mmCIF file of C-alpha atoms in Angstrom:
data_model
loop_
_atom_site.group_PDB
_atom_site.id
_atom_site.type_symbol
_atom_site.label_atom_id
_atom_site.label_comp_id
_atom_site.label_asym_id
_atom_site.label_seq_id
_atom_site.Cartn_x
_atom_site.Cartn_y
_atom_site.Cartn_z
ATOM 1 C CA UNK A 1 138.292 81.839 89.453
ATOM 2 C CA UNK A 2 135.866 80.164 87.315
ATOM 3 C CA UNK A 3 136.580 80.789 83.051
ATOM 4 C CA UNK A 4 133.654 80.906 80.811
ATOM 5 C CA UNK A 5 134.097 76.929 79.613
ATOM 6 C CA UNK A 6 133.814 76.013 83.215
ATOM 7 C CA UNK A 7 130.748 73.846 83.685
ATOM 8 C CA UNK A 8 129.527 74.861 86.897
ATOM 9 C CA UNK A 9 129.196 78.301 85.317
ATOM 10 C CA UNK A 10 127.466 77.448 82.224
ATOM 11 C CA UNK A 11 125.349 74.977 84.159
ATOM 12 C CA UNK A 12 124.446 78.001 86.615
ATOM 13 C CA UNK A 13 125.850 76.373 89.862
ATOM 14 C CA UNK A 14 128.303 78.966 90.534
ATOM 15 C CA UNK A 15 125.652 81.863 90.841
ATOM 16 C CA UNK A 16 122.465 80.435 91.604
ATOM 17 C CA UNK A 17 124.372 77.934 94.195
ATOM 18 C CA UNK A 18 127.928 79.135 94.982
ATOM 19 C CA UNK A 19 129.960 81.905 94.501
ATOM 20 C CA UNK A 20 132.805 81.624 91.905
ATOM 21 C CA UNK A 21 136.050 79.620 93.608
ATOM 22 C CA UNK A 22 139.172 78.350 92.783
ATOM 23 C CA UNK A 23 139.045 74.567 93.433
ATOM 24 C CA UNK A 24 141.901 73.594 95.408
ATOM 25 C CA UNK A 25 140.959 69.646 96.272
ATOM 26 C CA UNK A 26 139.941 66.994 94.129
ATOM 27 C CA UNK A 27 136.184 65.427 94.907
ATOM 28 C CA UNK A 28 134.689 62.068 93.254
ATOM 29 C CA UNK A 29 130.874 61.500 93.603
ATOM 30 C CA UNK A 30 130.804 57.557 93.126
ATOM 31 C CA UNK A 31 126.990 55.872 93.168
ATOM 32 C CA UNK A 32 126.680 51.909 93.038
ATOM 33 C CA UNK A 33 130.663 51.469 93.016
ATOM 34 C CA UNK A 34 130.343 52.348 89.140
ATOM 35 C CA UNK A 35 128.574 55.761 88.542
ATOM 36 C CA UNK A 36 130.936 58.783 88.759
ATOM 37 C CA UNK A 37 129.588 62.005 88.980
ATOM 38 C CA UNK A 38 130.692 64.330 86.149
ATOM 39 C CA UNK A 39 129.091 67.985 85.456
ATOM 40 C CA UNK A 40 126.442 68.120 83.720
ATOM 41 C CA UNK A 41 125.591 64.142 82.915
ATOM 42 C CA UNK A 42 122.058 63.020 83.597
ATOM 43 C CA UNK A 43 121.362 60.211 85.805
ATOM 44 C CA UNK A 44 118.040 57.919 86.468
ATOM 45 C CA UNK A 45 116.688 59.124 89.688
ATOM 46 C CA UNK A 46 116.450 55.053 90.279
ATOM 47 C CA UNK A 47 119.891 54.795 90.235
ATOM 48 C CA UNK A 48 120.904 57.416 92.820
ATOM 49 C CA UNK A 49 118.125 56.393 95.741
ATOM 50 C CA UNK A 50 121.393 54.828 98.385
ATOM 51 C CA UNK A 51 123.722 57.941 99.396
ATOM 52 C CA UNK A 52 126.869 58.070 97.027
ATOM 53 C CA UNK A 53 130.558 57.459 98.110
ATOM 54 C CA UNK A 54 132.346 60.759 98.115
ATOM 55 C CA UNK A 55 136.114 60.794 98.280
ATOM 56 C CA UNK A 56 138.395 63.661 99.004
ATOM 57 C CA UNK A 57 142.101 63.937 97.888
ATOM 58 C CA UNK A 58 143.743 66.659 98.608
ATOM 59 C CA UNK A 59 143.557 67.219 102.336
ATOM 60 C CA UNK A 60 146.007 65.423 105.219
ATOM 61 C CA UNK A 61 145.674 64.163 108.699
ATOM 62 C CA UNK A 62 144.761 67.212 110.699
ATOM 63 C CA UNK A 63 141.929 68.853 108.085
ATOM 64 C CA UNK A 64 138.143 68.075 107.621
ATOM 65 C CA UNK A 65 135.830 68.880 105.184
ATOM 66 C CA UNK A 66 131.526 69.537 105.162
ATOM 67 C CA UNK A 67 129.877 68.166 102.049
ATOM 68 C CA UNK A 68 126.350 69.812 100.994
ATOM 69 C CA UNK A 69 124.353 68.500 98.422
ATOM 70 C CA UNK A 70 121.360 70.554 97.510
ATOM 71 C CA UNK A 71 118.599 70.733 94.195
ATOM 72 C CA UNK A 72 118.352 74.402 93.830
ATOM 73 C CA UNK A 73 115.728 74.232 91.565
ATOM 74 C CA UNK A 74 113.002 72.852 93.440
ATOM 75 C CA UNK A 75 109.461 72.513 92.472
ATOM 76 C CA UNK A 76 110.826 73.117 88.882
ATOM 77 C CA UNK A 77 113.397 75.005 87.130
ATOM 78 C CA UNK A 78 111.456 77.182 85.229
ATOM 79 C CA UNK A 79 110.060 78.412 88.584
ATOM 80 C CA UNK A 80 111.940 77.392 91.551
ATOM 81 C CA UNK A 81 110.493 79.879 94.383
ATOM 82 C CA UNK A 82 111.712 76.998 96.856
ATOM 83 C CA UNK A 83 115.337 76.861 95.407
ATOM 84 C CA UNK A 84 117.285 75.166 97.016
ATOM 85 C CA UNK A 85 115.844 71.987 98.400
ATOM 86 C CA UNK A 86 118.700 69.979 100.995
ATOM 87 C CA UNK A 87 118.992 66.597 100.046
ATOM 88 C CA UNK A 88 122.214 65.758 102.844
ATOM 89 C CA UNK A 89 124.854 67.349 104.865
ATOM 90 C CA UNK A 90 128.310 65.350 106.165
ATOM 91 C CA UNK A 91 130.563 67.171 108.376
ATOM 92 C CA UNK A 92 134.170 66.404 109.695
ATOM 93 C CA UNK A 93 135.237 64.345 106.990
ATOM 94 C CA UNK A 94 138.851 63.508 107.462
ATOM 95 C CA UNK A 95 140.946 65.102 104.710
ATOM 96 C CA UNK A 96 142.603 61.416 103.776
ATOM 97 C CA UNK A 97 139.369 59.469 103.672
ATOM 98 C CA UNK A 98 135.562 59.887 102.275
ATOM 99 C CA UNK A 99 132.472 60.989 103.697
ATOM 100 C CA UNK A 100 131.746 57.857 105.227
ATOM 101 C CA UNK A 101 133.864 58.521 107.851
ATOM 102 C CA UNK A 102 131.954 61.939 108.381
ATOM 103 C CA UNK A 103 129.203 62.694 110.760
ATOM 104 C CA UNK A 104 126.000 62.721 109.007
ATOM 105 C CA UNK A 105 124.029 65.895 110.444
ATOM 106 C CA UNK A 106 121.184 65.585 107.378
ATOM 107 C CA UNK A 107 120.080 62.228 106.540
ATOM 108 C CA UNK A 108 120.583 61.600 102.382
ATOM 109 C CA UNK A 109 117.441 62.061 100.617
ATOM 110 C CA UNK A 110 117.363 60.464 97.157
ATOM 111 C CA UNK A 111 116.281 62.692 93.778
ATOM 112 C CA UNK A 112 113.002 62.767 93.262
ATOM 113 C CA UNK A 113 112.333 65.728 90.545
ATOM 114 C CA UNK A 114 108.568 65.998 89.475
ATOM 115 C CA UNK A 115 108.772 69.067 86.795
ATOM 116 C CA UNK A 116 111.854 69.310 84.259
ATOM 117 C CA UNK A 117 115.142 68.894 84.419
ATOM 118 C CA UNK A 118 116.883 69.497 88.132
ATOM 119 C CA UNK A 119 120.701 69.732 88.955
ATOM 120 C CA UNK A 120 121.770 67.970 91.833
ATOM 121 C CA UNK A 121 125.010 69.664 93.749
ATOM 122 C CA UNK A 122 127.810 68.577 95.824
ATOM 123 C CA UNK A 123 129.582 71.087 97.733
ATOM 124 C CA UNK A 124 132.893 70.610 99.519
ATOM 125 C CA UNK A 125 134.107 73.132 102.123
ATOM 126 C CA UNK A 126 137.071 72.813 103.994
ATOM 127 C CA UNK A 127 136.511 73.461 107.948
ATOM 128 C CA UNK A 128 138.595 75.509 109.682
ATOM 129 C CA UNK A 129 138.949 72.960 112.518
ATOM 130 C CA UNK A 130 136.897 70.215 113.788
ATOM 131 C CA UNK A 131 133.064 71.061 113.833
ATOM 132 C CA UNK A 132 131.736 71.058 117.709
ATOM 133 C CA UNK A 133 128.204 72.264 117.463
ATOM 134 C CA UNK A 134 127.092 73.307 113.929
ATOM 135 C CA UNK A 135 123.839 75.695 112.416
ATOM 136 C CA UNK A 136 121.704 72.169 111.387
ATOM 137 C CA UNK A 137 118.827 73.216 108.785
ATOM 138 C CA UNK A 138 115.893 72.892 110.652
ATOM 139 C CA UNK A 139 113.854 72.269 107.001
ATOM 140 C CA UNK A 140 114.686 71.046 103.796
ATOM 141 C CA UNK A 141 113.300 73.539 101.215
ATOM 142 C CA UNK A 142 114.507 76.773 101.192
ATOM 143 C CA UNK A 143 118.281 76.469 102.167
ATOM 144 C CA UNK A 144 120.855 78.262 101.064
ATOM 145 C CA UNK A 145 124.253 76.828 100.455
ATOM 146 C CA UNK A 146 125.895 80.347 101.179
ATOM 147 C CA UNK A 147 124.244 81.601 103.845
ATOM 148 C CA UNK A 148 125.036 78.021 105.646
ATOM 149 C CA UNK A 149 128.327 78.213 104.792
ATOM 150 C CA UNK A 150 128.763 81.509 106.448
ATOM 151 C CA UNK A 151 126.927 80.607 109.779
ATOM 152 C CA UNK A 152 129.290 77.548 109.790
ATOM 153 C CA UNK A 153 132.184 79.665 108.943
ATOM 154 C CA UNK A 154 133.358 77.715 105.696
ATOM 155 C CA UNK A 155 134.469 80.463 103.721
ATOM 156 C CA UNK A 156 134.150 79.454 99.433
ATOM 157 C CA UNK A 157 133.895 75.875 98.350
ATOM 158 C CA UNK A 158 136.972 74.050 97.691
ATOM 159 C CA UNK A 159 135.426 71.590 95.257
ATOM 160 C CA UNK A 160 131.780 70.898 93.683
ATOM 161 C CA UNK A 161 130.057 68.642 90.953
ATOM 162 C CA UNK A 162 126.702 68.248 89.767
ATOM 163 C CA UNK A 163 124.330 65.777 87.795
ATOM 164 C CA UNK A 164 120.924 66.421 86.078
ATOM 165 C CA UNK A 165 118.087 64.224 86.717
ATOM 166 C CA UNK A 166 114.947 64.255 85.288
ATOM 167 C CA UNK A 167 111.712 62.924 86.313
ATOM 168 C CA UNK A 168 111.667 58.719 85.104
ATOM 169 C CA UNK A 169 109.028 57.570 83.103
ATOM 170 C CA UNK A 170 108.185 53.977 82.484
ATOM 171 C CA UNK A 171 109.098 54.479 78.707
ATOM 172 C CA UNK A 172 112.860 56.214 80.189
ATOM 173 C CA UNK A 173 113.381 53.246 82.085
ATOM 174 C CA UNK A 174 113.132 50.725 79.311
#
C-alpha cells in the first residue's frame, strides 16, 4: 500500500489514475538512451516526441506485462472534464525484456500539453496469460486506466511512474 511520502500519491496518480498498489516489479521509462523517468520531474515536451524504452525486471520467461500511458488531465488540470487522454498501449511484453518486444495495440502519441502543467503516466500490469484478443480504446480522450484494466482483466498495477510536462515556449527552450 501506498504511505503518505509516496509520490504517486502526493502527485495524485494513485486516485485520479490508479488505485493504491503494492509495486511488486521494477519499471524504467528511458527517452533518448539518457532521460530516465523519475516521479514527478518535468520534461520538454521536445524531448519526449519518439516512444520511450521501457524495461521490466522482475518478471521470468512464462509472464507478460500491458503498459498504459495516459495524461489524465487533459485539456488542463485545473479543469480536465476529458481526463484521461491515451497517449499508447503495449501488450504481451515478455517479463525478461522491454516493451519493444510487446505488441503495440495504441500507436505512441508524443506530449503535447496546451494549458498548465500535465502528468504523464506509465502503468504496468501484469497479464494473467498471454493476451489473445484485447478491449482496444476505440478513442483517445476519455479513457480510463481502471475501467480498461478490468475489461482486460489486469487486476492493480504492478509498477507506475510519471513526468510533468508543461507547454514549451520559445523562451523555455533557450
Amino acid at each position: 500500500m501506498a504511505r503518505l511520502s509516496d509520490p504517486l500519491l502526493v502527485g495524485r496518480v494513485i486516485g485520479d489514475v490508479i488505485d493504491s498498489f503494492t509495486p511488486s516489479v521494477t519499471m524504467s521509462v528511458t527517452y533518448n538512451s539518457n532521460k530516465q523517468v523519475y516521479n514527478g520531474h518535468e520534461f520538454f515536451p521536445s524531448s519526449v516526441t519518439q516512444k520511450p524504452k521501457v524495461e521490466v525486471n522482475g518478471g521470468d520467461m512464462r509472464s507478460f506485462f500491458t503498459l498504459v500511458m495516459t495524461d489524465p488531465d487533459v485539456p488542463g488540470p485545473s479543469d480536465p472534464y476529458l481526463r484521461e487522454h491515451l497517449h499508447w498501449v503495449v501488450t504481451d511484453i515478455p517479463g525478461t525484456t522491454d516493451a519493444t518486444f510487446g505488441k503495440e495495440v495504441v500507436s505512441y502519441e508524443m506530449p503535447r500539453p496546451n494549458i498548465g502543467i500535465h502528468r504523464f503516466v506509465f502503468v504496468l500490469f501484469k497479464q494473467n496469460r498471454r493476451q489473445t484478443l484485447m478491449n482496444t480504446p476505440t478513442t483517445r480522450d476519455g479513457f480510463s486506466t481502471r475501467k480498461f484494466a478490468e475489461e482486460n482483466d489486469l487486476g492493480l498495477p504492478v509498477a507506475a511512474v510519471y513526468f510533468n510536462a508543461q507547454r514549451e515556449t520559445a523562451a523555455r527552450r533557450r
